[in-house]
Each structure stands twice: as C-alpha cells, then as structure tokens.
N, CA, C and O atoms as a MOPAC input file, in Angstrom:
PM7 MOZYME 1SCF
protein

 N      7.26800 1    16.09900 1    43.70800 1
 C      8.63100 1    15.70500 1    43.41100 1
 C      9.39300 1    15.59000 1    44.73100 1
 O      9.31900 1    16.48000 1    45.57800 1
 N     10.11600 1    14.50000 1    44.89500 1
 C     10.89400 1    14.31400 1    46.12600 1
 C     12.04200 1    15.31800 1    46.17200 1
 O     12.45700 1    15.82500 1    45.13000 1
 N     12.55700 1    15.60900 1    47.36000 1
 C     13.69600 1    16.52500 1    47.44500 1
 C     14.89800 1    16.06500 1    46.61100 1
 O     15.55900 1    16.88800 1    45.97800 1
 N     15.18200 1    14.77400 1    46.60300 1
 C     16.31300 1    14.26700 1    45.81400 1
 C     16.07500 1    14.46800 1    44.32200 1
 O     16.99000 1    14.86100 1    43.59800 1
 N     14.86800 1    14.20400 1    43.85900 1
 C     14.55100 1    14.39700 1    42.43800 1
 C     14.60400 1    15.87400 1    42.06800 1
 O     15.05700 1    16.22900 1    40.98000 1
 N     14.14200 1    16.73300 1    42.96900 1
 C     14.17100 1    18.17800 1    42.72000 1
 C     15.60800 1    18.67400 1    42.56300 1
 O     15.91600 1    19.39400 1    41.61300 1
 N     16.48000 1    18.29500 1    43.48400 1
 C     17.87400 1    18.73100 1    43.41500 1
 C     18.56800 1    18.13300 1    42.19600 1
 O     19.33500 1    18.82300 1    41.52400 1
 N     18.31200 1    16.87200 1    41.90700 1
 C     18.90500 1    16.25300 1    40.72100 1
 C     18.47800 1    16.99700 1    39.45900 1
 O     19.29900 1    17.21200 1    38.56700 1
 N     17.22000 1    17.39200 1    39.37000 1
 C     16.75000 1    18.12100 1    38.17700 1
 C     17.43200 1    19.48200 1    38.06700 1
 O     17.74000 1    19.92300 1    36.96000 1
 N     17.67200 1    20.15300 1    39.18700 1
 C     18.38000 1    21.43700 1    39.14500 1
 C     19.81000 1    21.25700 1    38.64100 1
 O     20.30500 1    22.05800 1    37.84900 1
 N     20.46300 1    20.20200 1    39.10600 1
 C     21.83600 1    19.93700 1    38.66100 1
 C     21.86800 1    19.55500 1    37.18400 1
 O     22.75700 1    19.98800 1    36.45000 1
 N     20.90600 1    18.75000 1    36.74800 1
 C     20.83400 1    18.37100 1    35.33300 1
 C     20.63500 1    19.59000 1    34.43700 1
 O     21.23900 1    19.68600 1    33.36900 1
 N     19.77900 1    20.52700 1    34.87800 1
 C     19.51600 1    21.73600 1    34.09200 1
 C     20.75200 1    22.62500 1    33.97400 1
 O     20.91000 1    23.33700 1    32.98200 1
 N     21.61800 1    22.58900 1    34.96900 1
 C     22.78300 1    23.48200 1    35.01300 1
 C     24.08800 1    22.74900 1    34.75300 1
 O     25.15600 1    23.25500 1    35.09900 1
 N     24.02600 1    21.58200 1    34.15800 1
 C     25.21500 1    20.74200 1    33.99600 1
 C     26.33500 1    21.45100 1    33.24000 1
 O     27.50900 1    21.17100 1    33.48200 1
 N     25.99800 1    22.35400 1    32.33900 1
 C     27.03600 1    23.03700 1    31.56400 1
 C     27.90300 1    23.95700 1    32.42000 1
 O     28.99300 1    24.34300 1    31.99800 1
 N     27.43400 1    24.31400 1    33.61500 1
 C     28.21600 1    25.19600 1    34.48800 1
 C     29.04600 1    24.42500 1    35.51400 1
 O     29.77200 1    25.02400 1    36.30800 1
 N     28.93800 1    23.09800 1    35.49400 1
 C     29.71300 1    22.27700 1    36.42500 1
 C     30.88700 1    21.67800 1    35.65100 1
 O     30.68200 1    20.84800 1    34.76500 1
 N     32.10500 1    22.08500 1    35.97300 1
 C     33.25700 1    21.58400 1    35.22000 1
 C     33.48500 1    20.09200 1    35.43900 1
 O     33.28000 1    19.56600 1    36.53300 1
 N     33.91100 1    19.42900 1    34.37600 1
 C     34.33500 1    18.02700 1    34.43600 1
 C     33.26100 1    17.05000 1    34.90100 1
 O     33.56900 1    15.99400 1    35.45300 1
 N     31.97900 1    17.41300 1    34.67300 1
 C     30.90400 1    16.53600 1    35.11000 1
 C     29.89300 1    16.35500 1    33.99700 1
 O     29.62500 1    17.27900 1    33.22800 1
 N     29.33700 1    15.16300 1    33.91700 1
 C     28.34700 1    14.81000 1    32.91300 1
 C     27.05800 1    14.43800 1    33.63000 1
 O     27.10700 1    13.79800 1    34.68000 1
 N     25.90200 1    14.82500 1    33.08800 1
 C     24.63000 1    14.53400 1    33.75800 1
 C     24.36200 1    13.03200 1    33.87100 1
 O     23.56400 1    12.61100 1    34.70800 1
 N     25.01400 1    12.23100 1    33.04700 1
 C     24.87800 1    10.77500 1    33.14800 1
 C     25.51800 1    10.20500 1    34.40100 1
 O     25.34500 1     9.02600 1    34.70800 1
 N     26.26400 1    11.04300 1    35.13300 1
 C     26.91700 1    10.59900 1    36.36000 1
 C     26.32200 1    11.26100 1    37.60400 1
 O     26.95500 1    11.29600 1    38.65900 1
 N     25.09600 1    11.78600 1    37.46900 1
 C     24.36200 1    12.31800 1    38.61900 1
 C     23.17100 1    11.39700 1    38.83900 1
 O     22.34500 1    11.22000 1    37.94400 1
 N     23.08000 1    10.81300 1    40.02400 1
 C     22.05400 1     9.81300 1    40.30300 1
 C     21.32800 1    10.12700 1    41.60600 1
 O     21.86400 1    10.79700 1    42.48900 1
 N     20.10500 1     9.63400 1    41.70800 1
 C     19.34600 1     9.73900 1    42.94700 1
 C     19.46100 1     8.42100 1    43.71300 1
 O     19.20000 1     7.35200 1    43.16100 1
 N     19.84500 1     8.50100 1    44.95900 1
 C     19.86000 1     7.41400 1    45.93600 1
 C     20.94700 1     6.36100 1    45.77300 1
 O     21.45500 1     5.87600 1    46.78400 1
 N     21.33200 1     5.98000 1    44.55800 1
 C     22.35500 1     4.95100 1    44.39800 1
 C     23.00300 1     5.08000 1    43.02400 1
 O     22.48500 1     5.75700 1    42.13500 1
 N     24.13600 1     4.42200 1    42.87100 1
 C     24.83700 1     4.39700 1    41.58400 1
 C     24.39600 1     3.14100 1    40.84900 1
 O     24.62900 1     2.03400 1    41.33300 1
 N     23.75900 1     3.29000 1    39.68200 1
 C     23.34200 1     2.10300 1    38.92700 1
 C     24.54500 1     1.26900 1    38.48700 1
 O     25.64600 1     1.79000 1    38.30900 1
 N     24.32100 1     0.00100 1    38.32000 1
 C     25.42000 1    -0.90900 1    37.96600 1
 C     26.02400 1    -0.60700 1    36.59700 1
 O     27.16400 1    -0.98600 1    36.32900 1
 N     25.27000 1     0.07300 1    35.72700 1
 C     25.82100 1     0.38200 1    34.40200 1
 C     26.68500 1     1.64100 1    34.39700 1
 O     27.27200 1     1.97200 1    33.36600 1
 N     26.77900 1     2.35800 1    35.53600 1
 C     27.66300 1     3.51300 1    35.61900 1
 C     28.94000 1     3.08600 1    36.32700 1
 O     29.12300 1     3.33000 1    37.52000 1
 N     29.81000 1     2.44700 1    35.57100 1
 C     31.07600 1     1.97800 1    36.12300 1
 C     32.22600 1     2.86300 1    35.65500 1
 O     33.29800 1     2.38200 1    35.28900 1
 N     31.97500 1     4.15200 1    35.67800 1
 C     32.92700 1     5.15600 1    35.24400 1
 C     34.13100 1     5.19500 1    36.18400 1
 O     33.96800 1     5.19300 1    37.40500 1
 N     35.31600 1     5.23100 1    35.62700 1
 C     36.53100 1     5.32400 1    36.43200 1
 C     37.32500 1     6.59000 1    36.15800 1
 O     38.43400 1     6.75000 1    36.66700 1
 N     36.75800 1     7.50400 1    35.34800 1
 C     37.51400 1     8.69100 1    34.95300 1
 C     36.91400 1    10.00100 1    35.43800 1
 O     37.62800 1    10.99700 1    35.55100 1
 N     35.63800 1    10.02200 1    35.72200 1
 C     34.93400 1    11.25300 1    36.08300 1
 C     34.26300 1    11.10900 1    37.44000 1
 O     34.00400 1     9.99500 1    37.89600 1
 N     33.98400 1    12.23200 1    38.08100 1
 C     33.24500 1    12.16800 1    39.34400 1
 C     31.82500 1    11.65900 1    39.14500 1
 O     31.22400 1    11.85000 1    38.08800 1
 N     31.30600 1    11.01500 1    40.16900 1
 C     29.92200 1    10.55000 1    40.19400 1
 C     29.26700 1    11.17600 1    41.41800 1
 O     29.85400 1    11.21300 1    42.49900 1
 N     28.04400 1    11.66800 1    41.23600 1
 C     27.32000 1    12.30200 1    42.33000 1
 C     26.05900 1    11.50600 1    42.64000 1
 O     25.31300 1    11.12200 1    41.73800 1
 N     25.83200 1    11.26400 1    43.92200 1
 C     24.61200 1    10.60600 1    44.37800 1
 C     23.85500 1    11.60300 1    45.25900 1
 O     24.37700 1    12.08800 1    46.26400 1
 N     22.61900 1    11.89600 1    44.86200 1
 C     21.75700 1    12.80500 1    45.61500 1
 C     20.81600 1    11.94700 1    46.45500 1
 O     20.11200 1    11.09000 1    45.92100 1
 N     20.80400 1    12.17300 1    47.75500 1
 C     19.89800 1    11.43000 1    48.62600 1
 C     19.30800 1    12.37100 1    49.67000 1
 O     19.74800 1    13.50900 1    49.83500 1
 N     18.31200 1    11.86600 1    50.36100 1
 C     17.60700 1    12.67900 1    51.34900 1
 C     18.07700 1    12.31700 1    52.74400 1
 O     18.46900 1    11.18100 1    53.01100 1
 N     18.03200 1    13.29700 1    53.62200 1
 C     18.36100 1    13.06600 1    55.02100 1
 C     17.19300 1    13.58200 1    55.86100 1
 O     16.40300 1    14.39400 1    55.38000 1
 N     17.07400 1    13.12900 1    57.09500 1
 C     15.92600 1    13.55500 1    57.91200 1
 C     15.82300 1    15.07400 1    57.99800 1
 O     16.81700 1    15.77200 1    58.20300 1
 N     14.61500 1    15.56000 1    57.83800 1
 C     14.36500 1    16.99500 1    57.81900 1
 C     14.10300 1    17.52600 1    59.21700 1
 O     13.92100 1    16.77800 1    60.17700 1
 N     14.09100 1    18.83800 1    59.28600 1
 C     13.76800 1    19.50600 1    60.53900 1
 C     12.26500 1    19.58600 1    60.72000 1
 O     11.51300 1    18.84100 1    60.09200 1
 N     11.84100 1    20.47800 1    61.56600 1
 C     10.41600 1    20.61700 1    61.85400 1
 C      9.74400 1    21.48600 1    60.80300 1
 O     10.36900 1    22.36500 1    60.21000 1
 N      8.47000 1    21.22800 1    60.58300 1
 C      7.67100 1    22.03400 1    59.66900 1
 C      7.08100 1    23.21100 1    60.43400 1
 O      6.98800 1    23.18800 1    61.66100 1
 N      6.68800 1    24.23400 1    59.69400 1
 C      6.03000 1    25.37400 1    60.31400 1
 C      4.54300 1    25.31000 1    60.00700 1
 O      4.13300 1    24.92900 1    58.91100 1
 N      3.73800 1    25.69300 1    61.00300 1
 C      2.29000 1    25.57700 1    60.88800 1
 C      1.62800 1    26.93500 1    61.09400 1
 O      2.15000 1    27.80500 1    61.79200 1
 N      0.47400 1    27.09100 1    60.47100 1
 C     -0.39000 1    28.24100 1    60.67100 1
 C     -1.82800 1    27.76800 1    60.67700 1
 O     -2.25800 1    27.09800 1    59.73800 1
 N     -2.58100 1    28.10000 1    61.71000 1
 C     -3.96800 1    27.64300 1    61.84300 1
 C     -4.07000 1    26.12500 1    61.73600 1
 O     -4.98700 1    25.59000 1    61.11200 1
 N     -3.10900 1    25.44400 1    62.35800 1
 C     -3.05600 1    23.97400 1    62.38700 1
 C     -2.81100 1    23.31700 1    61.03500 1
 O     -3.04000 1    22.11600 1    60.89000 1
 N     -2.35400 1    24.06800 1    60.04900 1
 C     -2.02200 1    23.51400 1    58.73800 1
 C     -0.55600 1    23.79800 1    58.43700 1
 O     -0.05600 1    24.88500 1    58.72900 1
 N      0.12900 1    22.82200 1    57.85300 1
 C      1.53200 1    23.08200 1    57.50500 1
 C      1.61900 1    24.14800 1    56.40500 1
 O      0.90600 1    24.08700 1    55.40400 1
 N      2.50100 1    25.11600 1    56.61400 1
 C      2.68500 1    26.17100 1    55.61300 1
 C      4.09200 1    26.15200 1    55.01900 1
 O      4.32300 1    26.69300 1    53.93800 1
 N      5.02900 1    25.52400 1    55.73300 1
 C      6.40400 1    25.48200 1    55.27600 1
 C      7.02900 1    24.16900 1    55.73400 1
 O      6.97400 1    23.82800 1    56.91600 1
 N      7.62100 1    23.43600 1    54.79800 1
 C      8.30500 1    22.19000 1    55.12800 1
 C      9.80300 1    22.39200 1    54.95800 1
 O     10.25000 1    22.95700 1    53.96000 1
 N     10.56700 1    21.93400 1    55.92400 1
 C     12.01600 1    21.98800 1    55.79300 1
 C     12.49700 1    20.68700 1    55.16400 1
 O     12.17100 1    19.60300 1    55.64800 1
 N     13.26600 1    20.79100 1    54.09600 1
 C     13.79200 1    19.62100 1    53.38100 1
 C     15.30700 1    19.62100 1    53.47100 1
 O     15.93500 1    20.67800 1    53.52100 1
 N     15.89400 1    18.42300 1    53.49300 1
 C     17.35000 1    18.28800 1    53.53300 1
 C     17.79200 1    17.20500 1    52.55400 1
 O     17.16200 1    16.15500 1    52.43600 1
 N     18.87900 1    17.48500 1    51.86500 1
 C     19.46300 1    16.52600 1    50.93100 1
 C     20.97400 1    16.51700 1    51.12200 1
 O     21.56000 1    17.43700 1    51.69300 1
 N     21.57600 1    15.45900 1    50.63000 1
 C     23.03400 1    15.42300 1    50.63100 1
 C     23.52900 1    14.98100 1    49.26600 1
 O     22.88400 1    14.20200 1    48.56400 1
 N     24.68500 1    15.49900 1    48.91700 1
 C     25.36300 1    15.10600 1    47.68800 1
 C     26.62500 1    14.36400 1    48.09200 1
 O     27.50000 1    14.91700 1    48.75800 1
 N     26.70800 1    13.11800 1    47.68600 1
 C     27.92900 1    12.34700 1    47.88600 1
 C     28.67700 1    12.36500 1    46.56100 1
 O     28.16700 1    11.90700 1    45.53800 1
 N     29.88000 1    12.89500 1    46.59300 1
 C     30.67000 1    13.03300 1    45.37400 1
 C     31.78600 1    11.99900 1    45.43500 1
 O     32.60600 1    12.00300 1    46.35300 1
 N     31.80400 1    11.11700 1    44.44700 1
 C     32.80700 1    10.06500 1    44.35800 1
 C     33.77400 1    10.41500 1    43.23400 1
 O     33.39100 1    10.47300 1    42.06500 1
 N     35.02300 1    10.64400 1    43.60000 1
 C     36.06700 1    10.92800 1    42.62100 1
 C     36.90600 1     9.66600 1    42.42200 1
 O     37.11000 1     8.91200 1    43.37400 1
 N     37.39500 1     9.42200 1    41.21000 1
 C     38.30100 1     8.28100 1    40.99800 1
 C     39.53800 1     8.43000 1    41.89200 1
 O     39.93900 1     9.54400 1    42.22600 1
 N     40.12400 1     7.31800 1    42.26800 1
 C     41.25300 1     7.36900 1    43.20500 1
 C     42.46100 1     8.13000 1    42.66400 1
 O     43.26600 1     8.64400 1    43.44000 1
 N     42.59000 1     8.20400 1    41.35800 1
 C     43.71900 1     8.93400 1    40.77400 1
 C     43.26200 1    10.23300 1    40.09800 1
 O     43.88100 1    10.68900 1    39.13700 1
 N     42.18600 1    10.81600 1    40.60200 1
 C     41.59700 1    12.01700 1    39.99400 1
 C     42.55200 1    13.20200 1    40.13400 1
 O     43.07600 1    13.46100 1    41.21700 1
 N     42.77300 1    13.92100 1    39.02400 1
 C     43.68500 1    15.06300 1    39.03600 1
 C     42.96200 1    16.38700 1    38.76200 1
 O     43.59500 1    17.44300 1    38.74700 1
 N     41.64400 1    16.33900 1    38.54500 1
 C     40.87900 1    17.56100 1    38.29000 1
 C     40.73800 1    18.40100 1    39.55000 1
 O     41.16900 1    17.99900 1    40.63100 1
 N     40.13400 1    19.56500 1    39.40000 1
 C     39.96100 1    20.49900 1    40.50300 1
 C     38.66900 1    20.19400 1    41.26300 1
 O     37.59000 1    20.63300 1    40.86400 1
 N     38.78400 1    19.45400 1    42.33900 1
 C     37.62100 1    19.06700 1    43.13900 1
 C     36.94200 1    20.28500 1    43.75000 1
 O     35.71400 1    20.34200 1    43.82300 1
 N     37.71400 1    21.23400 1    44.17700 1
 C     37.16500 1    22.44500 1    44.78800 1
 C     36.30400 1    23.21900 1    43.79900 1
 O     35.27200 1    23.77700 1    44.17200 1
 N     36.72400 1    23.25200 1    42.55500 1
 C     35.97400 1    23.94900 1    41.51000 1
 C     34.61200 1    23.28400 1    41.27400 1
 O     33.60200 1    23.97100 1    41.12500 1
 N     34.59000 1    21.96800 1    41.24200 1
 C     33.33900 1    21.21900 1    41.05900 1
 C     32.40000 1    21.47100 1    42.23900 1
 O     31.21800 1    21.75800 1    42.05000 1
 N     32.92600 1    21.36300 1    43.43800 1
 C     32.10000 1    21.53100 1    44.63300 1
 C     31.57500 1    22.96000 1    44.76400 1
 O     30.44100 1    23.16600 1    45.19700 1
 N     32.38600 1    23.94100 1    44.39800 1
 C     31.92000 1    25.33500 1    44.41100 1
 C     30.79200 1    25.54100 1    43.40700 1
 O     29.82000 1    26.24000 1    43.69300 1
 N     30.92300 1    24.93500 1    42.23400 1
 C     29.86400 1    25.05700 1    41.21800 1
 C     28.56700 1    24.42700 1    41.71900 1
 O     27.49100 1    24.99400 1    41.52700 1
 N     28.65700 1    23.26500 1    42.35700 1
 C     27.46200 1    22.60600 1    42.90700 1
 C     26.79600 1    23.49100 1    43.96400 1
 O     25.57900 1    23.67700 1    43.95300 1
 N     27.60300 1    24.02800 1    44.86900 1
 C     27.06500 1    24.90100 1    45.91700 1
 C     26.40700 1    26.14700 1    45.32700 1
 O     25.34600 1    26.57000 1    45.78700 1
 N     27.03700 1    26.73300 1    44.31000 1
 C     26.48500 1    27.94500 1    43.69100 1
 C     25.16600 1    27.68600 1    42.98500 1
 O     24.24000 1    28.49200 1    43.09000 1
 N     25.06700 1    26.57500 1    42.26900 1
 C     23.81600 1    26.23200 1    41.57900 1
 C     22.68600 1    26.10400 1    42.58800 1
 O     21.60000 1    26.65100 1    42.39300 1
 N     22.94800 1    25.38300 1    43.65600 1
 C     21.89800 1    25.17800 1    44.64600 1
 C     21.60800 1    26.45400 1    45.43200 1
 O     20.45300 1    26.72100 1    45.76400 1
 N     22.63100 1    27.24000 1    45.73300 1
 C     22.41300 1    28.50300 1    46.42200 1
 C     21.54600 1    29.44100 1    45.58100 1
 O     20.69600 1    30.14800 1    46.12100 1
 N     21.75500 1    29.44900 1    44.28100 1
 C     20.93900 1    30.28200 1    43.38700 1
 C     19.47300 1    29.85600 1    43.37800 1
 O     18.60900 1    30.60200 1    42.91700 1
 N     19.19400 1    28.65500 1    43.88700 1
 C     17.82800 1    28.14900 1    43.99800 1
 C     17.37400 1    28.07500 1    45.45900 1
 O     16.47200 1    27.30900 1    45.79800 1
 N     18.00100 1    28.87000 1    46.31000 1
 C     17.66900 1    28.96800 1    47.74200 1
 C     17.82000 1    27.64300 1    48.48500 1
 O     17.03700 1    27.32200 1    49.37900 1
 N     18.83700 1    26.88700 1    48.09900 1
 C     19.18700 1    25.65200 1    48.79000 1
 C     20.57700 1    25.88000 1    49.36800 1
 O     21.53500 1    26.12400 1    48.63500 1
 N     20.67300 1    25.79900 1    50.69000 1
 C     21.85500 1    26.26600 1    51.39000 1
 C     22.69600 1    25.12300 1    51.94000 1
 O     22.17400 1    24.20000 1    52.56500 1
 N     24.00100 1    25.19300 1    51.70300 1
 C     24.92600 1    24.18200 1    52.21800 1
 C     25.16800 1    24.44900 1    53.70500 1
 O     25.53500 1    25.55800 1    54.09300 1
 N     24.96000 1    23.41900 1    54.53400 1
 C     25.22800 1    23.58000 1    55.95300 1
 C     26.32600 1    22.64000 1    56.45500 1
 O     26.70800 1    22.69800 1    57.62400 1
 N     26.83500 1    21.77500 1    55.57100 1
 C     27.91000 1    20.88200 1    55.99200 1
 C     28.73500 1    20.44200 1    54.78600 1
 O     28.19600 1    20.00600 1    53.76900 1
 N     30.04100 1    20.56700 1    54.92300 1
 C     30.99500 1    20.10200 1    53.92100 1
 C     31.96600 1    19.20700 1    54.67400 1
 O     32.82100 1    19.69600 1    55.41200 1
 N     31.83900 1    17.89200 1    54.48900 1
 C     32.59300 1    16.93200 1    55.29500 1
 C     34.08800 1    16.93300 1    55.00600 1
 O     34.87900 1    16.52900 1    55.85900 1
 N     34.48100 1    17.37300 1    53.83900 1
 C     35.88600 1    17.30400 1    53.45900 1
 C     36.18400 1    15.99200 1    52.75100 1
 O     35.37200 1    15.06700 1    52.76600 1
 N     37.33300 1    15.92500 1    52.14400 1
 C     37.69600 1    14.77000 1    51.32700 1
 C     38.29900 1    13.65500 1    52.17100 1
 O     39.15400 1    13.88800 1    53.02500 1
 N     37.83500 1    12.44900 1    51.91200 1
 C     38.38300 1    11.25800 1    52.55000 1
 C     38.55000 1    10.18100 1    51.48300 1
 O     37.92000 1    10.22900 1    50.42600 1
 N     39.39800 1     9.22400 1    51.77500 1
 C     39.59800 1     8.09300 1    50.86800 1
 C     38.91700 1     6.88200 1    51.48100 1
 O     39.14800 1     6.54100 1    52.64200 1
 N     38.06300 1     6.23200 1    50.67500 1
 C     37.35200 1     5.05900 1    51.17000 1
 C     38.32700 1     3.88500 1    51.30500 1
 O     39.21500 1     3.72100 1    50.46800 1
 N     38.17100 1     3.07700 1    52.34000 1
 C     39.11200 1     1.95800 1    52.53100 1
 C     38.93800 1     0.83300 1    51.52100 1
 O     39.88800 1     0.09800 1    51.25100 1
 N     37.72700 1     0.68300 1    50.95100 1
 C     37.50200 1    -0.44200 1    50.04400 1
 C     37.95500 1    -0.14000 1    48.61600 1
 O     38.82000 1    -0.83200 1    48.08000 1
 N     37.37700 1     0.88600 1    48.00300 1
 C     37.68100 1     1.17100 1    46.59700 1
 C     38.80200 1     2.18700 1    46.42100 1
 O     39.30100 1     2.37700 1    45.31200 1
 N     39.19400 1     2.83200 1    47.49800 1
 C     40.22300 1     3.87900 1    47.48600 1
 C     39.77800 1     5.12900 1    46.72200 1
 O     40.60700 1     5.96000 1    46.35300 1
 N     38.46000 1     5.26100 1    46.48500 1
 C     37.94500 1     6.48000 1    45.86700 1
 C     38.04200 1     7.63100 1    46.86100 1
 O     38.06100 1     7.43100 1    48.07600 1
 N     38.10200 1     8.82600 1    46.31700 1
 C     38.06300 1    10.02900 1    47.14300 1
 C     36.60300 1    10.46400 1    47.18100 1
 O     35.96300 1    10.57900 1    46.13600 1
 N     36.07300 1    10.70700 1    48.37900 1
 C     34.68200 1    11.13600 1    48.46800 1
 C     34.56800 1    12.40500 1    49.31300 1
 O     35.42600 1    12.70400 1    50.14300 1
 N     33.49600 1    13.12900 1    49.07800 1
 C     33.11400 1    14.26300 1    49.91100 1
 C     31.60000 1    14.26700 1    49.98400 1
 O     30.92200 1    13.93700 1    49.01100 1
 N     31.07300 1    14.64000 1    51.13700 1
 C     29.63000 1    14.71900 1    51.32300 1
 C     29.25700 1    16.15800 1    51.66000 1
 O     29.74800 1    16.73400 1    52.63100 1
 N     28.37900 1    16.72400 1    50.83900 1
 C     27.85500 1    18.06700 1    51.06300 1
 C     26.40400 1    17.93500 1    51.48200 1
 O     25.64100 1    17.20500 1    50.85100 1
 N     26.01000 1    18.63600 1    52.54500 1
 C     24.62800 1    18.57800 1    53.02100 1
 C     23.98100 1    19.94500 1    52.85800 1
 O     24.59400 1    20.98200 1    53.11200 1
 N     22.72000 1    19.91800 1    52.42500 1
 C     21.98300 1    21.13800 1    52.10900 1
 C     20.60900 1    21.11500 1    52.74700 1
 O     20.05500 1    20.05000 1    53.01800 1
 N     20.06200 1    22.30700 1    52.98700 1
 C     18.65800 1    22.39200 1    53.40700 1
 C     17.96400 1    23.51700 1    52.66900 1
 O     18.59400 1    24.46200 1    52.19300 1
 N     16.64600 1    23.39400 1    52.58400 1
 C     15.81700 1    24.41900 1    51.96000 1
 C     14.40100 1    24.30200 1    52.50600 1
 O     14.01400 1    23.28300 1    53.07700 1
 N     13.66000 1    25.35100 1    52.32000 1
 C     12.26200 1    25.37300 1    52.76200 1
 C     11.35000 1    25.29600 1    51.54700 1
 O     11.60700 1    25.92200 1    50.51800 1
 N     10.29100 1    24.52700 1    51.68200 1
 C      9.32400 1    24.36600 1    50.60700 1
 C      7.96400 1    24.83300 1    51.12800 1
 O      7.47200 1    24.34800 1    52.14600 1
 N      7.38000 1    25.77300 1    50.41600 1
 C      6.06400 1    26.24500 1    50.80900 1
 C      5.01500 1    25.18800 1    50.46900 1
 O      5.05400 1    24.57400 1    49.40200 1
 N      4.08700 1    24.99100 1    51.38700 1
 C      3.01800 1    24.02500 1    51.18800 1
 C      1.77400 1    24.79700 1    50.76000 1
 O      1.44300 1    25.83000 1    51.34100 1
 N      1.10700 1    24.30100 1    49.76500 1
 C     -0.07700 1    24.99500 1    49.28600 1
 C     -1.33900 1    24.41300 1    49.85600 1
 O     -2.43200 1    24.88900 1    49.54900 1

C-alpha cells in the first residue's frame, strides 16, 4: 500500500472523529471532477520525497515515508478549521505518523479558497 493510500485509509476509518468532514471528500493525489463541493472541506493526501532508509547487513530494515494533507476550505467557510486540523493530527499521531510542518492558512489567488498544508512523516518496517 502506498503511503498516500495508507494515510487515506486511516482517515476513512476514523472519519467519525473528524468534525465537519465526510469521507467522500478525502482523496489521494487529486480532487476528482465529480467532487465539486462548495460547502465542506476537501482533503488531498499526496506523497512527498522521503528521507533516507536504514539498513542492516546491507538490507533495508526501516523506510522513512512522508505525506502531506492539503486541506481546501470553501472561501466563505465558517467552521472551526483548527478543530478539523487538530483531529487530523491526532488520528495520525495515534498511528505513529508525526506532523513536522503546518504551513498555516492562505487564500488561493484563483479560486479564493482557504488552504492549509500539513506534512507528516513515519517509519515503516521492511520485512
């Protein structure tokens, strides 16, 4: 399972603990054209270049994986963005996936959506 698919599955399993979010609005790599939601946040899970792997006896024993969550809020969103982002961080932290970057909220110049990018890393044991 790719890192993006793994994180997406964790979020889908815990969707009831994420306020104001529906699993139909969590996607891997891109937003499908049929998700033209204008009322709820949309999350895109993608992969970013990983760090170095750890080796033992010339065999990889631990792989470092990195993913990012891009959260797209409607331009007139009035919900609690901090609450959603805290829930996302907690779900992943409970699965040993650690947030190392929170870009903060910005407004896109084209669609005027509010976005935030959260970056995470975790280690995967190789068998």
